[in-house]
Amino acid sequence: MTPAGPPIDLTDPTVVADPYPSFARARAQAPVQWHEGLALWLAFTHAESNAVLRDRRLGRIWRDREPAERFGSFNLVHRNALLEMEPPDHTRLRRLVSAAFARGHVERLRPWVQRLAGELVDGLVERSGGTEPVDVLSGMAEELPVAVIAELLGVPDADRPLLRPWSNAIVKMYEYGRTAAVEEAAERAADQFVTYLRELAAERRHTLGGDLLSHLVTVRDSEGDRLTEDELVTTCILLLNAGHEATVNVSGNGLLALLEHPDQLARLRDDHGLLPTAVEEFMRFDSPLQLFERTATSDVQVGGVTVREGQKVAALLGAANRDPAAFPDPDRFDVGRTDNPHITFGAGVHFCIGAPLARVELQASFGALLARTSRLELGGEPVRRPEFVIRGLAHLPVVLAR
């Protein structure tokens, strides 16, 4: 028998604006609680969220959105996605994608990423001139990771403005309380994205290059397996959606945290060697992905409750990353925090394959902000996105001076 009553309202604007006090109150009641409205269990602690992510009896079991004829492309994109598979299919696909990634693509891009980050910061500084607020999200946070993924895949410059709108429309399907218009926009974007990538993959098969897409087209594992056409297309979409949404939102959330904690900004300016630990703290302190679902393939005990076969349970990553049992003084923002076992990138077999690339991008962008400015301060009221699952900002006005 599952207890009734929602432990937290994920659609409440107050919760969306700042979920962490609500997480703390719920965590004090019980580590895992049933949410009647969402018909799933929610794990509020680090230990239980980590267990949810690692327990092989809790899987990513994809079910096509219904009616299937309405969501043809959206379902195709997820049915063949690494993120929605379990072993042995997941093992095979991850092995193939990892083999392509292992060919030095991330490190090959590091100097290019650093150069681009510097150019974007220079542009922000020039437009601000130390007096005018400029939006760091549109001016850098959104532009850099999309450009990096596009460069990685070999997307032509002229086509790159298409990618962010497609991705943004698709990820809105992961929220609760969606409208029909949101769903239609997601399906339309998925269809256009799939069509575009099929054409681009066909071009690569005809003329191979040194980009990741060319390697994904040709890669074979030790057993001779290769990616199907649908797996290839889906992998590229996943790399863009997961690979830039998180980075955009860590950039915005992290910079806002720095601006709201000037002592930590000053500390980072004084010691750029803290940048790697600061990036991890950005991800822990205000997680870009707040919730990740699993489905029980058999009855599983988690946090003192039984998740029945077929029931869903979600790790609340933001709640886990503020759990005092795992992080001393968890509500304190500390760019020098070294004991930082955050689970922002997930855990277990679904640990984010793009984590090294995200770290390169974040270190490059924040490194450029620190190295190329003498002053950073809020230039107005930040505007937060109205969604809960994907947590980020829509507008972050900042004044920058050389």
Tab-separated table of C-alpha atoms in Angstrom:
chain	number	residue	atom	x	y	z
A	1	MET	CA	0.000	0.000	0.000
A	2	THR	CA	1.552	3.332	-1.021
A	3	PRO	CA	1.033	6.421	1.143
A	4	ALA	CA	-0.989	9.237	-0.387
A	5	GLY	CA	-0.137	12.892	-0.682
A	6	PRO	CA	2.635	14.587	-2.673
A	7	PRO	CA	5.809	15.273	-0.665
A	8	ILE	CA	6.596	18.128	-3.043
A	9	ASP	CA	4.733	19.963	-5.820
A	10	LEU	CA	7.076	20.054	-8.808
A	11	THR	CA	4.832	22.523	-10.655
A	12	ASP	CA	4.698	25.093	-7.831
A	13	PRO	CA	6.483	28.264	-9.083
A	14	THR	CA	8.058	28.686	-5.639
A	15	VAL	CA	9.527	25.185	-5.842
A	16	VAL	CA	10.707	25.740	-9.411
A	17	ALA	CA	12.394	28.988	-8.355
A	18	ASP	CA	14.192	27.352	-5.411
A	19	PRO	CA	13.491	23.662	-4.743
A	20	TYR	CA	16.167	23.170	-2.102
A	21	PRO	CA	14.194	24.173	1.033
A	22	SER	CA	11.371	21.854	-0.078
A	23	PHE	CA	13.884	19.063	-0.660
A	24	ALA	CA	15.269	19.522	2.858
A	25	ARG	CA	11.813	19.374	4.449
A	26	ALA	CA	10.876	16.258	2.488
A	27	ARG	CA	14.235	14.604	3.198
A	28	ALA	CA	13.655	15.079	6.921
A	29	GLN	CA	10.389	13.113	6.636
A	30	ALA	CA	11.664	10.054	4.779
A	31	PRO	CA	14.407	9.215	2.255
A	32	VAL	CA	11.965	7.806	-0.329
A	33	GLN	CA	8.336	8.919	-0.675
A	34	TRP	CA	5.427	8.220	-2.995
A	35	HIS	CA	4.089	11.020	-5.207
A	36	GLU	CA	0.463	10.244	-5.987
A	37	GLY	CA	0.092	12.863	-8.725
A	38	LEU	CA	3.142	11.625	-10.647
A	39	ALA	CA	2.551	7.965	-9.734
A	40	LEU	CA	6.184	7.366	-8.840
A	41	TRP	CA	8.552	7.177	-5.888
A	42	LEU	CA	10.943	10.060	-5.222
A	43	ALA	CA	14.364	9.514	-3.622
A	44	PHE	CA	15.482	12.589	-1.663
A	45	THR	CA	18.804	11.469	-0.176
A	46	HIS	CA	22.230	10.943	-1.705
A	47	ALA	CA	22.459	7.303	-0.629
A	48	GLU	CA	19.043	6.361	-1.990
A	49	SER	CA	19.403	8.388	-5.208
A	50	ASN	CA	22.779	6.780	-5.814
A	51	ALA	CA	21.220	3.354	-5.210
A	52	VAL	CA	18.418	4.127	-7.665
A	53	LEU	CA	20.977	5.011	-10.333
A	54	ARG	CA	23.144	1.935	-9.712
A	55	ASP	CA	20.704	-0.895	-8.961
A	56	ARG	CA	20.457	-3.100	-12.064
A	57	ARG	CA	16.893	-4.076	-11.093
A	58	LEU	CA	15.933	-0.440	-11.725
A	59	GLY	CA	16.245	0.161	-15.427
A	60	ARG	CA	15.627	2.742	-18.109
A	61	ILE	CA	12.644	1.040	-19.724
A	62	TRP	CA	11.410	3.060	-22.666
A	63	ARG	CA	7.714	3.040	-23.472
A	64	ASP	CA	6.617	4.787	-26.662
A	65	ARG	CA	4.510	7.889	-26.123
A	66	GLU	CA	0.929	7.331	-27.184
A	67	PRO	CA	-0.724	7.677	-29.580
A	68	ALA	CA	2.282	6.307	-31.447
A	69	GLU	CA	1.262	7.906	-34.769
A	70	ARG	CA	1.410	11.333	-33.120
A	71	PHE	CA	4.941	10.864	-31.731
A	72	GLY	CA	6.676	8.878	-34.464
A	73	SER	CA	9.968	10.784	-34.566
A	74	PHE	CA	10.081	11.524	-30.836
A	75	ASN	CA	9.649	7.810	-30.105
A	76	LEU	CA	12.266	6.838	-32.684
A	77	VAL	CA	14.788	9.229	-31.120
A	78	HIS	CA	14.287	7.662	-27.676
A	79	ARG	CA	13.672	4.027	-28.615
A	80	ASN	CA	17.196	3.825	-30.053
A	81	ALA	CA	18.932	6.024	-27.465
A	82	LEU	CA	21.753	4.882	-25.225
A	83	LEU	CA	20.063	6.671	-22.345
A	84	GLU	CA	16.889	4.588	-22.696
A	85	MET	CA	18.527	1.153	-23.009
A	86	GLU	CA	19.605	-1.547	-20.590
A	87	PRO	CA	22.199	-4.293	-21.090
A	88	PRO	CA	22.864	-6.108	-23.318
A	89	ASP	CA	21.661	-3.524	-25.879
A	90	HIS	CA	23.099	-0.677	-23.800
A	91	THR	CA	26.454	-2.457	-23.489
A	92	ARG	CA	26.760	-2.926	-27.240
A	93	LEU	CA	25.755	0.646	-28.127
A	94	ARG	CA	27.910	2.273	-25.448
A	95	ARG	CA	30.889	0.194	-26.586
A	96	LEU	CA	30.468	1.484	-30.128
A	97	VAL	CA	29.976	5.129	-29.130
A	98	SER	CA	32.855	4.979	-26.633
A	99	ALA	CA	35.123	3.573	-29.333
A	100	ALA	CA	34.426	6.621	-31.499
A	101	PHE	CA	34.847	9.007	-28.545
A	102	ALA	CA	38.118	7.320	-27.580
A	103	ARG	CA	39.798	8.502	-30.761
A	104	GLY	CA	40.917	11.725	-29.092
A	105	HIS	CA	38.025	13.925	-30.179
A	106	VAL	CA	37.606	15.672	-26.807
A	107	GLU	CA	41.289	16.527	-26.337
A	108	ARG	CA	41.572	17.484	-30.002
A	109	LEU	CA	38.977	20.184	-29.385
A	110	ARG	CA	40.399	21.592	-26.125
A	111	PRO	CA	42.510	24.406	-27.708
A	112	TRP	CA	39.655	25.288	-30.070
A	113	VAL	CA	37.182	25.415	-27.173
A	114	GLN	CA	39.484	27.664	-25.156
A	115	ARG	CA	39.977	29.983	-28.126
A	116	LEU	CA	36.230	30.199	-28.793
A	117	ALA	CA	35.477	30.848	-25.106
A	118	GLY	CA	37.977	33.706	-25.129
A	119	GLU	CA	36.425	35.230	-28.247
A	120	LEU	CA	32.922	35.022	-26.755
A	121	VAL	CA	34.025	36.658	-23.501
A	122	ASP	CA	35.800	39.408	-25.442
A	123	GLY	CA	32.551	40.061	-27.294
A	124	LEU	CA	30.599	40.277	-24.031
A	125	VAL	CA	33.137	42.683	-22.529
A	126	GLU	CA	33.086	44.875	-25.623
A	127	ARG	CA	29.282	45.083	-25.613
A	128	SER	CA	29.122	45.742	-21.887
A	129	GLY	CA	31.994	48.187	-21.636
A	130	GLY	CA	31.801	48.014	-17.855
A	131	THR	CA	28.405	49.736	-17.755
A	132	GLU	CA	25.791	47.978	-19.925
A	133	PRO	CA	24.214	44.667	-18.826
A	134	VAL	CA	24.590	41.897	-21.405
A	135	ASP	CA	22.957	38.473	-21.385
A	136	VAL	CA	25.674	35.907	-20.714
A	137	LEU	CA	23.325	33.058	-21.602
A	138	SER	CA	22.723	34.064	-25.210
A	139	GLY	CA	26.167	35.643	-25.524
A	140	MET	CA	28.195	32.656	-24.353
A	141	ALA	CA	26.524	29.936	-22.252
A	142	GLU	CA	24.207	28.834	-25.063
A	143	GLU	CA	26.577	29.501	-27.938
A	144	LEU	CA	29.701	27.696	-26.725
A	145	PRO	CA	28.405	24.139	-26.083
A	146	VAL	CA	26.254	24.098	-29.226
A	147	ALA	CA	29.258	25.212	-31.263
A	148	VAL	CA	31.420	22.552	-29.612
A	149	ILE	CA	28.997	19.679	-30.289
A	150	ALA	CA	28.490	20.940	-33.838
A	151	GLU	CA	32.261	21.093	-34.361
A	152	LEU	CA	32.653	17.636	-32.838
A	153	LEU	CA	30.050	16.159	-35.189
A	154	GLY	CA	31.136	18.207	-38.197
A	155	VAL	CA	27.890	20.144	-38.656
A	156	PRO	CA	28.432	22.916	-41.244
A	157	ASP	CA	28.538	26.464	-39.845
A	158	ALA	CA	25.454	27.533	-41.772
A	159	ASP	CA	23.325	24.807	-40.163
A	160	ARG	CA	24.376	25.328	-36.550
A	161	PRO	CA	21.632	27.849	-35.653
A	162	LEU	CA	19.089	25.051	-36.255
A	163	LEU	CA	20.389	22.851	-33.450
A	164	ARG	CA	19.553	24.738	-30.242
A	165	PRO	CA	15.859	25.356	-31.111
A	166	TRP	CA	15.384	21.695	-32.039
A	167	SER	CA	16.976	20.527	-28.813
A	168	ASN	CA	15.109	23.029	-26.659
A	169	ALA	CA	11.760	21.903	-28.075
A	170	ILE	CA	12.534	18.197	-27.565
A	171	VAL	CA	13.665	18.464	-23.923
A	172	LYS	CA	10.463	20.256	-22.933
A	173	MET	CA	8.777	16.841	-23.323
A	174	TYR	CA	10.586	15.704	-20.157
A	175	GLU	CA	8.621	18.126	-17.976
A	176	TYR	CA	5.386	17.406	-16.114
A	177	GLY	CA	2.114	19.168	-16.950
A	178	ARG	CA	2.960	19.654	-20.638
A	179	THR	CA	0.528	21.336	-23.016
A	180	ALA	CA	-0.506	19.881	-26.386
A	181	ALA	CA	1.392	22.709	-28.082
A	182	VAL	CA	4.609	21.721	-26.301
A	183	GLU	CA	4.150	18.101	-27.384
A	184	GLU	CA	3.468	19.062	-31.001
A	185	ALA	CA	6.546	21.298	-31.062
A	186	ALA	CA	8.690	18.470	-29.676
A	187	GLU	CA	7.515	16.008	-32.307
A	188	ARG	CA	8.015	18.552	-35.083
A	189	ALA	CA	11.552	19.321	-33.883
A	190	ALA	CA	12.411	15.623	-33.552
A	191	ASP	CA	11.187	14.963	-37.103
A	192	GLN	CA	13.217	17.837	-38.555
A	193	PHE	CA	16.292	16.832	-36.561
A	194	VAL	CA	16.085	13.183	-37.673
A	195	THR	CA	15.657	14.180	-41.321
A	196	TYR	CA	18.618	16.559	-41.148
A	197	LEU	CA	20.950	14.008	-39.533
A	198	ARG	CA	20.010	11.265	-42.000
A	199	GLU	CA	21.088	13.579	-44.815
A	200	LEU	CA	24.295	14.574	-43.007
A	201	ALA	CA	25.172	10.921	-42.287
A	202	ALA	CA	24.611	10.070	-45.960
A	203	GLU	CA	27.072	12.802	-46.919
A	204	ARG	CA	29.663	11.395	-44.488
A	205	ARG	CA	29.321	7.913	-45.915
A	206	HIS	CA	30.147	9.393	-49.302
A	207	THR	CA	32.952	11.641	-48.042
A	208	LEU	CA	34.484	10.775	-44.677
A	209	GLY	CA	36.171	13.412	-42.524
A	210	GLY	CA	37.991	13.549	-39.193
A	211	ASP	CA	34.882	14.396	-37.184
A	212	LEU	CA	32.979	12.220	-34.721
A	213	LEU	CA	30.065	11.661	-37.106
A	214	SER	CA	32.444	10.133	-39.657
A	215	HIS	CA	33.787	7.813	-36.975
A	216	LEU	CA	30.268	6.876	-35.844
A	217	VAL	CA	29.406	6.040	-39.462
A	218	THR	CA	32.383	3.677	-39.769
A	219	VAL	CA	33.046	2.388	-36.241
A	220	ARG	CA	32.954	-1.359	-35.593
A	221	ASP	CA	33.602	-3.042	-32.263
A	222	SER	CA	35.716	-6.144	-31.589
A	223	GLU	CA	32.756	-8.340	-32.484
A	224	GLY	CA	32.173	-6.621	-35.816
A	225	ASP	CA	29.008	-4.808	-34.728
A	226	ARG	CA	28.223	-1.343	-36.027
A	227	LEU	CA	25.574	1.291	-35.447
A	228	THR	CA	22.282	1.026	-37.277
A	229	GLU	CA	21.018	4.096	-39.113
A	230	ASP	CA	18.496	4.851	-36.344
A	231	GLU	CA	21.115	4.357	-33.604
A	232	LEU	CA	23.497	6.695	-35.413
A	233	VAL	CA	20.888	9.444	-35.742
A	234	THR	CA	19.687	9.000	-32.173
A	235	THR	CA	23.235	9.081	-30.774
A	236	CYS	CA	23.930	12.404	-32.493
A	237	ILE	CA	20.699	13.895	-31.128
A	238	LEU	CA	21.460	12.610	-27.631
A	239	LEU	CA	24.959	14.086	-27.774
A	240	LEU	CA	23.533	17.456	-28.684
A	241	ASN	CA	20.572	17.449	-26.286
A	242	ALA	CA	22.325	16.019	-23.239
A	243	GLY	CA	25.710	17.406	-24.212
A	244	HIS	CA	24.708	21.024	-24.379
A	245	GLU	CA	21.590	21.403	-22.211
A	246	ALA	CA	23.513	20.468	-19.072
A	247	THR	CA	26.490	22.663	-19.958
A	248	VAL	CA	24.305	25.679	-20.755
A	249	ASN	CA	22.525	25.363	-17.435
A	250	VAL	CA	25.635	24.687	-15.348
A	251	SER	CA	27.164	27.791	-16.940
A	252	GLY	CA	24.190	29.976	-16.047
A	253	ASN	CA	23.500	28.481	-12.625
A	254	GLY	CA	27.193	28.451	-11.742
A	255	LEU	CA	27.842	32.036	-12.800
A	256	LEU	CA	24.785	33.231	-10.888
A	257	ALA	CA	26.046	31.418	-7.787
A	258	LEU	CA	29.438	33.136	-8.172
A	259	LEU	CA	27.841	36.557	-8.580
A	260	GLU	CA	25.672	35.968	-5.516
A	261	HIS	CA	28.734	34.877	-3.506
A	262	PRO	CA	31.344	37.577	-4.241
A	263	ASP	CA	33.730	36.109	-1.674
A	264	GLN	CA	33.905	32.907	-3.728
A	265	LEU	CA	34.338	34.854	-6.971
A	266	ALA	CA	37.233	36.765	-5.386
A	267	ARG	CA	38.721	33.506	-4.126
A	268	LEU	CA	38.577	32.018	-7.609
A	269	ARG	CA	40.139	35.129	-9.125
A	270	ASP	CA	43.006	34.884	-6.651
A	271	ASP	CA	43.592	31.200	-7.374
A	272	HIS	CA	42.711	29.976	-10.859
A	273	GLY	CA	43.969	26.557	-9.770
A	274	LEU	CA	40.646	26.132	-7.985
A	275	LEU	CA	38.794	26.131	-11.310
A	276	PRO	CA	38.406	22.318	-11.605
A	277	THR	CA	36.952	22.024	-8.097
A	278	ALA	CA	34.804	25.115	-8.697
A	279	VAL	CA	33.251	23.508	-11.797
A	280	GLU	CA	32.326	20.434	-9.746
A	281	GLU	CA	30.785	22.720	-7.120
A	282	PHE	CA	28.727	24.533	-9.771
A	283	MET	CA	27.270	21.165	-10.762
A	284	ARG	CA	26.567	20.130	-7.170
A	285	PHE	CA	25.208	23.399	-5.801
A	286	ASP	CA	22.499	23.952	-8.409
A	287	SER	CA	22.044	20.819	-10.519
A	288	PRO	CA	21.092	21.319	-14.193
A	289	LEU	CA	19.090	18.058	-14.190
A	290	GLN	CA	16.911	17.651	-11.132
A	291	LEU	CA	15.207	14.321	-11.709
A	292	PHE	CA	16.043	11.040	-13.430
A	293	GLU	CA	13.547	8.156	-13.594
A	294	ARG	CA	14.011	4.400	-13.386
A	295	THR	CA	11.490	1.541	-13.647
A	296	ALA	CA	11.597	-1.544	-11.420
A	297	THR	CA	12.005	-4.820	-13.312
A	298	SER	CA	11.324	-6.715	-10.061
A	299	ASP	CA	10.409	-5.714	-6.501
A	300	VAL	CA	13.244	-3.614	-5.031
A	301	GLN	CA	13.808	-2.296	-1.518
A	302	VAL	CA	14.977	1.339	-1.565
A	303	GLY	CA	15.169	3.535	1.518
A	304	GLY	CA	12.839	1.373	3.560
A	305	VAL	CA	10.083	1.102	0.936
A	306	THR	CA	9.314	-1.527	-1.674
A	307	VAL	CA	9.281	-0.332	-5.258
A	308	ARG	CA	7.046	-2.866	-6.964
A	309	GLU	CA	7.805	-4.362	-10.351
A	310	GLY	CA	6.624	-1.919	-13.007
A	311	GLN	CA	6.598	1.091	-10.669
A	312	LYS	CA	8.792	4.103	-11.352
A	313	VAL	CA	11.249	5.657	-8.945
A	314	ALA	CA	13.144	8.885	-9.565
A	315	ALA	CA	16.460	10.023	-8.172
A	316	LEU	CA	16.137	13.709	-7.255
A	317	LEU	CA	19.663	14.734	-8.179
A	318	GLY	CA	19.350	18.245	-6.787
A	319	ALA	CA	18.132	16.917	-3.436
A	320	ALA	CA	20.886	14.283	-3.336
A	321	ASN	CA	23.535	16.911	-4.044
A	322	ARG	CA	22.384	18.963	-1.017
A	323	ASP	CA	22.156	16.016	1.404
A	324	PRO	CA	23.998	16.832	4.675
A	325	ALA	CA	24.768	13.129	5.099
A	326	ALA	CA	27.020	13.319	2.023
A	327	PHE	CA	28.153	16.966	1.980
A	328	PRO	CA	29.259	18.966	5.030
A	329	ASP	CA	27.304	22.227	5.197
A	330	PRO	CA	25.556	21.380	1.904
A	331	ASP	CA	23.860	24.761	1.397
A	332	ARG	CA	27.224	26.542	1.495
A	333	PHE	CA	28.673	27.402	-1.916
A	334	ASP	CA	32.384	26.534	-1.754
A	335	VAL	CA	34.550	26.684	-4.890
A	336	GLY	CA	37.305	24.847	-3.015
A	337	ARG	CA	35.125	21.899	-1.955
A	338	THR	CA	37.249	18.802	-2.544
A	339	ASP	CA	35.081	16.092	-0.980
A	340	ASN	CA	32.370	16.374	-3.609
A	341	PRO	CA	30.716	13.081	-4.647
A	342	HIS	CA	27.921	14.809	-6.587
A	343	ILE	CA	25.801	12.682	-8.914
A	344	THR	CA	25.019	15.363	-11.486
A	345	PHE	CA	26.449	13.150	-14.240
A	346	GLY	CA	24.496	10.142	-12.966
A	347	ALA	CA	26.060	6.873	-11.787
A	348	GLY	CA	26.355	3.255	-12.815
A	349	VAL	CA	26.025	2.089	-16.406
A	350	HIS	CA	24.262	5.308	-17.427
A	351	PHE	CA	27.017	7.618	-16.189
A	352	CYS	CA	27.175	10.489	-18.687
A	353	ILE	CA	29.423	9.572	-21.610
A	354	GLY	CA	29.945	13.279	-22.360
A	355	ALA	CA	31.204	14.214	-18.873
A	356	PRO	CA	34.833	14.820	-20.002
A	357	LEU	CA	33.640	17.134	-22.793
A	358	ALA	CA	31.363	19.064	-20.421
A	359	ARG	CA	34.277	19.631	-18.032
A	360	VAL	CA	36.483	20.914	-20.858
A	361	GLU	CA	33.769	23.381	-21.921
A	362	LEU	CA	33.013	24.617	-18.401
A	363	GLN	CA	36.648	25.056	-17.458
A	364	ALA	CA	37.261	26.930	-20.705
A	365	SER	CA	34.295	29.297	-20.340
A	366	PHE	CA	34.834	30.133	-16.671
A	367	GLY	CA	38.585	30.327	-17.216
A	368	ALA	CA	38.026	32.900	-19.966
A	369	LEU	CA	35.610	34.896	-17.792
A	370	LEU	CA	38.179	35.066	-14.995
A	371	ALA	CA	41.194	35.761	-17.216
A	372	ARG	CA	39.629	38.372	-19.506
A	373	THR	CA	37.663	40.491	-17.032
A	374	SER	CA	38.519	42.572	-13.989
A	375	ARG	CA	34.906	42.942	-12.883
A	376	LEU	CA	31.802	40.776	-13.085
A	377	GLU	CA	28.546	41.788	-11.432
A	378	LEU	CA	24.823	41.273	-11.854
A	379	GLY	CA	23.282	43.841	-14.173
A	380	GLY	CA	19.636	43.126	-13.392
A	381	GLU	CA	17.241	40.470	-12.184
A	382	PRO	CA	17.996	36.970	-13.520
A	383	VAL	CA	15.054	35.168	-15.135
A	384	ARG	CA	14.718	31.461	-14.402
A	385	ARG	CA	13.201	28.968	-16.841
A	386	PRO	CA	9.741	27.840	-15.690
A	387	GLU	CA	10.551	24.112	-15.845
A	388	PHE	CA	11.547	21.871	-12.922
A	389	VAL	CA	13.309	18.847	-14.452
A	390	ILE	CA	15.748	20.837	-16.606
A	391	ARG	CA	16.852	23.578	-14.207
A	392	GLY	CA	18.360	26.683	-15.720
A	393	LEU	CA	18.072	30.361	-16.473
A	394	ALA	CA	16.404	32.084	-19.410
A	395	HIS	CA	18.210	35.399	-18.954
A	396	LEU	CA	21.286	36.399	-16.918
A	397	PRO	CA	22.225	40.091	-17.275
A	398	VAL	CA	25.839	40.756	-16.296
A	399	VAL	CA	28.097	43.804	-16.403
A	400	LEU	CA	31.650	42.979	-17.450
A	401	ALA	CA	34.767	45.149	-17.503
A	402	ARG	CA	38.215	44.462	-18.914
